Amino acid sequence: MDNCLFCRIIKGEIPSSKVYEDEYVYAFKDINPAAPVHVLVVPKVHIDSLEGLNEENLQNVVHIHRGIKNVAKAMGINESGYRVIVNCGKNAGQTVFHLHYHVLGGIEMGEKIL
Ligand code: AMP
Ligand code: ZN
């Protein structure tokens, strides 16, 4: 996906503040953080959104969740806790159509989701 923003970040064509990387996922600080820790974890292969997951690429979910745990450790929020958000489609306000998991922490967010 030549003009996908996150594909370009993964390739290093657009700068990012990298937090973690392995064979399958790339994680970087959100440019407009909503919490003291706000990291985006993305698969290295292009998948539009959660709705783009299928039997062929579903293993990325495992890789992403492994990545999230490693990001939480690297950012020092694995014990204090964190929230993971995936926006999917219009009603959720998804703006970048490359699957990404928001990892938010470093602050008490309370029990309300919205
Ligand atoms: P979403 O609304 O779930 O699609 O989230 C997209 C996220 O990407 C937003 O939180 C943006 O702040 C973030 N974002 C957009 N461009 C960049 C960028 N160049 N580097 C890091 N984060 C970005
Ligand atoms: Zn992409």
PDB file of N, CA, C and O in Angstrom, residues 24-25 42-65 98-99 101:
ATOM      1  N   TYR A  24       6.943  -8.976  13.134  1.00  0.00           N
ATOM      2  CA  TYR A  24       5.550  -8.878  12.674  1.00  0.00           C
ATOM      3  C   TYR A  24       4.866  -7.541  12.957  1.00  0.00           C
ATOM      4  O   TYR A  24       3.900  -7.191  12.274  1.00  0.00           O
ATOM      5  N   VAL A  25       5.332  -6.833  13.975  1.00  0.00           N
ATOM      6  CA  VAL A  25       4.634  -5.597  14.358  1.00  0.00           C
ATOM      7  C   VAL A  25       5.615  -4.449  14.566  1.00  0.00           C
ATOM      8  O   VAL A  25       6.809  -4.649  14.820  1.00  0.00           O
ATOM      9  N   VAL A  42       0.947  -1.690  15.265  1.00  0.00           N
ATOM     10  CA  VAL A  42       0.403  -1.998  13.943  1.00  0.00           C
ATOM     11  C   VAL A  42       1.081  -3.244  13.363  1.00  0.00           C
ATOM     12  O   VAL A  42       2.277  -3.471  13.590  1.00  0.00           O
ATOM     13  N   PRO A  43       0.336  -4.052  12.609  1.00  0.00           N
ATOM     14  CA  PRO A  43       0.974  -5.167  11.910  1.00  0.00           C
ATOM     15  C   PRO A  43       1.825  -4.636  10.762  1.00  0.00           C
ATOM     16  O   PRO A  43       1.488  -3.604  10.156  1.00  0.00           O
ATOM     17  N   LYS A  44       2.924  -5.349  10.446  1.00  0.00           N
ATOM     18  CA  LYS A  44       3.785  -4.888   9.345  1.00  0.00           C
ATOM     19  C   LYS A  44       3.140  -5.121   7.985  1.00  0.00           C
ATOM     20  O   LYS A  44       3.514  -4.473   7.016  1.00  0.00           O
ATOM     21  N   VAL A  45       2.194  -6.042   7.918  1.00  0.00           N
ATOM     22  CA  VAL A  45       1.449  -6.204   6.665  1.00  0.00           C
ATOM     23  C   VAL A  45       0.244  -5.268   6.688  1.00  0.00           C
ATOM     24  O   VAL A  45      -0.312  -4.993   7.753  1.00  0.00           O
ATOM     25  N   HIS A  46      -0.130  -4.798   5.506  1.00  0.00           N
ATOM     26  CA  HIS A  46      -1.271  -3.881   5.442  1.00  0.00           C
ATOM     27  C   HIS A  46      -2.581  -4.637   5.582  1.00  0.00           C
ATOM     28  O   HIS A  46      -2.896  -5.518   4.783  1.00  0.00           O
ATOM     29  N   ILE A  47      -3.352  -4.244   6.610  1.00  0.00           N
ATOM     30  CA  ILE A  47      -4.722  -4.722   6.800  1.00  0.00           C
ATOM     31  C   ILE A  47      -5.536  -3.464   7.085  1.00  0.00           C
ATOM     32  O   ILE A  47      -5.162  -2.667   7.964  1.00  0.00           O
ATOM     33  N   ASP A  48      -6.613  -3.234   6.339  1.00  0.00           N
ATOM     34  CA  ASP A  48      -7.361  -1.976   6.444  1.00  0.00           C
ATOM     35  C   ASP A  48      -7.876  -1.681   7.848  1.00  0.00           C
ATOM     36  O   ASP A  48      -7.810  -0.559   8.330  1.00  0.00           O
ATOM     37  N   SER A  49      -8.463  -2.699   8.460  1.00  0.00           N
ATOM     38  CA  SER A  49      -9.110  -2.488   9.762  1.00  0.00           C
ATOM     39  C   SER A  49      -9.399  -3.854  10.357  1.00  0.00           C
ATOM     40  O   SER A  49      -9.066  -4.888   9.747  1.00  0.00           O
ATOM     41  N   LEU A  50     -10.032  -3.861  11.499  1.00  0.00           N
ATOM     42  CA  LEU A  50     -10.432  -5.138  12.105  1.00  0.00           C
ATOM     43  C   LEU A  50     -11.295  -5.946  11.135  1.00  0.00           C
ATOM     44  O   LEU A  50     -11.243  -7.178  11.101  1.00  0.00           O
ATOM     45  N   GLU A  51     -12.083  -5.250  10.324  1.00  0.00           N
ATOM     46  CA  GLU A  51     -12.949  -5.920   9.345  1.00  0.00           C
ATOM     47  C   GLU A  51     -12.150  -6.556   8.215  1.00  0.00           C
ATOM     48  O   GLU A  51     -12.693  -7.344   7.445  1.00  0.00           O
ATOM     49  N   GLY A  52     -10.881  -6.184   8.086  1.00  0.00           N
ATOM     50  CA  GLY A  52     -10.022  -6.764   7.047  1.00  0.00           C
ATOM     51  C   GLY A  52      -9.353  -8.050   7.487  1.00  0.00           C
ATOM     52  O   GLY A  52      -8.602  -8.655   6.725  1.00  0.00           O
ATOM     53  N   LEU A  53      -9.588  -8.457   8.738  1.00  0.00           N
ATOM     54  CA  LEU A  53      -9.008  -9.722   9.207  1.00  0.00           C
ATOM     55  C   LEU A  53      -9.749 -10.892   8.566  1.00  0.00           C
ATOM     56  O   LEU A  53     -10.977 -10.849   8.414  1.00  0.00           O
ATOM     57  N   ASN A  54      -8.979 -11.914   8.183  1.00  0.00           N
ATOM     58  CA  ASN A  54      -9.580 -13.114   7.606  1.00  0.00           C
ATOM     59  C   ASN A  54      -8.736 -14.328   8.020  1.00  0.00           C
ATOM     60  O   ASN A  54      -7.741 -14.174   8.742  1.00  0.00           O
ATOM     61  N   GLU A  55      -9.128 -15.486   7.550  1.00  0.00           N
ATOM     62  CA  GLU A  55      -8.428 -16.709   7.987  1.00  0.00           C
ATOM     63  C   GLU A  55      -6.945 -16.672   7.616  1.00  0.00           C
ATOM     64  O   GLU A  55      -6.115 -17.235   8.309  1.00  0.00           O
ATOM     65  N   GLU A  56      -6.605 -15.960   6.529  1.00  0.00           N
ATOM     66  CA  GLU A  56      -5.207 -15.934   6.072  1.00  0.00           C
ATOM     67  C   GLU A  56      -4.327 -15.036   6.945  1.00  0.00           C
ATOM     68  O   GLU A  56      -3.167 -15.325   7.162  1.00  0.00           O
ATOM     69  N   ASN A  57      -4.892 -13.927   7.426  1.00  0.00           N
ATOM     70  CA  ASN A  57      -4.036 -12.966   8.155  1.00  0.00           C
ATOM     71  C   ASN A  57      -4.325 -12.911   9.651  1.00  0.00           C
ATOM     72  O   ASN A  57      -3.736 -12.093  10.360  1.00  0.00           O
ATOM     73  N   LEU A  58      -5.201 -13.788  10.124  1.00  0.00           N
ATOM     74  CA  LEU A  58      -5.656 -13.737  11.518  1.00  0.00           C
ATOM     75  C   LEU A  58      -4.534 -13.916  12.537  1.00  0.00           C
ATOM     76  O   LEU A  58      -4.625 -13.412  13.664  1.00  0.00           O
ATOM     77  N   GLN A  59      -3.454 -14.565  12.138  1.00  0.00           N
ATOM     78  CA  GLN A  59      -2.344 -14.783  13.075  1.00  0.00           C
ATOM     79  C   GLN A  59      -1.730 -13.460  13.526  1.00  0.00           C
ATOM     80  O   GLN A  59      -1.117 -13.373  14.593  1.00  0.00           O
ATOM     81  N   ASN A  60      -1.955 -12.399  12.742  1.00  0.00           N
ATOM     82  CA  ASN A  60      -1.453 -11.087  13.149  1.00  0.00           C
ATOM     83  C   ASN A  60      -2.035 -10.642  14.481  1.00  0.00           C
ATOM     84  O   ASN A  60      -1.402  -9.869  15.202  1.00  0.00           O
ATOM     85  N   VAL A  61      -3.226 -11.093  14.800  1.00  0.00           N
ATOM     86  CA  VAL A  61      -3.839 -10.715  16.084  1.00  0.00           C
ATOM     87  C   VAL A  61      -2.967 -11.212  17.243  1.00  0.00           C
ATOM     88  O   VAL A  61      -2.749 -10.496  18.221  1.00  0.00           O
ATOM     89  N   VAL A  62      -2.455 -12.419  17.094  1.00  0.00           N
ATOM     90  CA  VAL A  62      -1.564 -12.965  18.125  1.00  0.00           C
ATOM     91  C   VAL A  62      -0.285 -12.125  18.200  1.00  0.00           C
ATOM     92  O   VAL A  62       0.164 -11.738  19.287  1.00  0.00           O
ATOM     93  N   HIS A  63       0.271 -11.811  17.038  1.00  0.00           N
ATOM     94  CA  HIS A  63       1.509 -11.020  17.011  1.00  0.00           C
ATOM     95  C   HIS A  63       1.280  -9.641  17.627  1.00  0.00           C
ATOM     96  O   HIS A  63       2.127  -9.120  18.357  1.00  0.00           O
ATOM     97  N   ILE A  64       0.145  -9.034  17.324  1.00  0.00           N
ATOM     98  CA  ILE A  64      -0.152  -7.705  17.871  1.00  0.00           C
ATOM     99  C   ILE A  64      -0.275  -7.777  19.395  1.00  0.00           C
ATOM    100  O   ILE A  64       0.258  -6.928  20.115  1.00  0.00           O
ATOM    101  N   HIS A  65      -0.958  -8.785  19.891  1.00  0.00           N
ATOM    102  CA  HIS A  65      -1.139  -8.882  21.349  1.00  0.00           C
ATOM    103  C   HIS A  65       0.189  -9.150  22.047  1.00  0.00           C
ATOM    104  O   HIS A  65       0.443  -8.610  23.122  1.00  0.00           O
ATOM    105  N   HIS A  98      -5.173   1.545   8.289  1.00  0.00           N
ATOM    106  CA  HIS A  98      -4.206   0.458   8.476  1.00  0.00           C
ATOM    107  C   HIS A  98      -4.434   0.039   9.920  1.00  0.00           C
ATOM    108  O   HIS A  98      -4.273   0.873  10.834  1.00  0.00           O
ATOM    109  N   LEU A  99      -4.832  -1.215  10.119  1.00  0.00           N
ATOM    110  CA  LEU A  99      -5.193  -1.701  11.455  1.00  0.00           C
ATOM    111  C   LEU A  99      -4.196  -1.228  12.516  1.00  0.00           C
ATOM    112  O   LEU A  99      -2.985  -1.370  12.336  1.00  0.00           O
ATOM    113  N   TYR A 101      -3.747  -0.663  17.007  1.00  0.00           N
ATOM    114  CA  TYR A 101      -4.256  -0.784  18.372  1.00  0.00           C
ATOM    115  C   TYR A 101      -3.670   0.383  19.173  1.00  0.00           C
ATOM    116  O   TYR A 101      -2.449   0.540  19.223  1.00  0.00           O
TER     117      TYR A 101
END
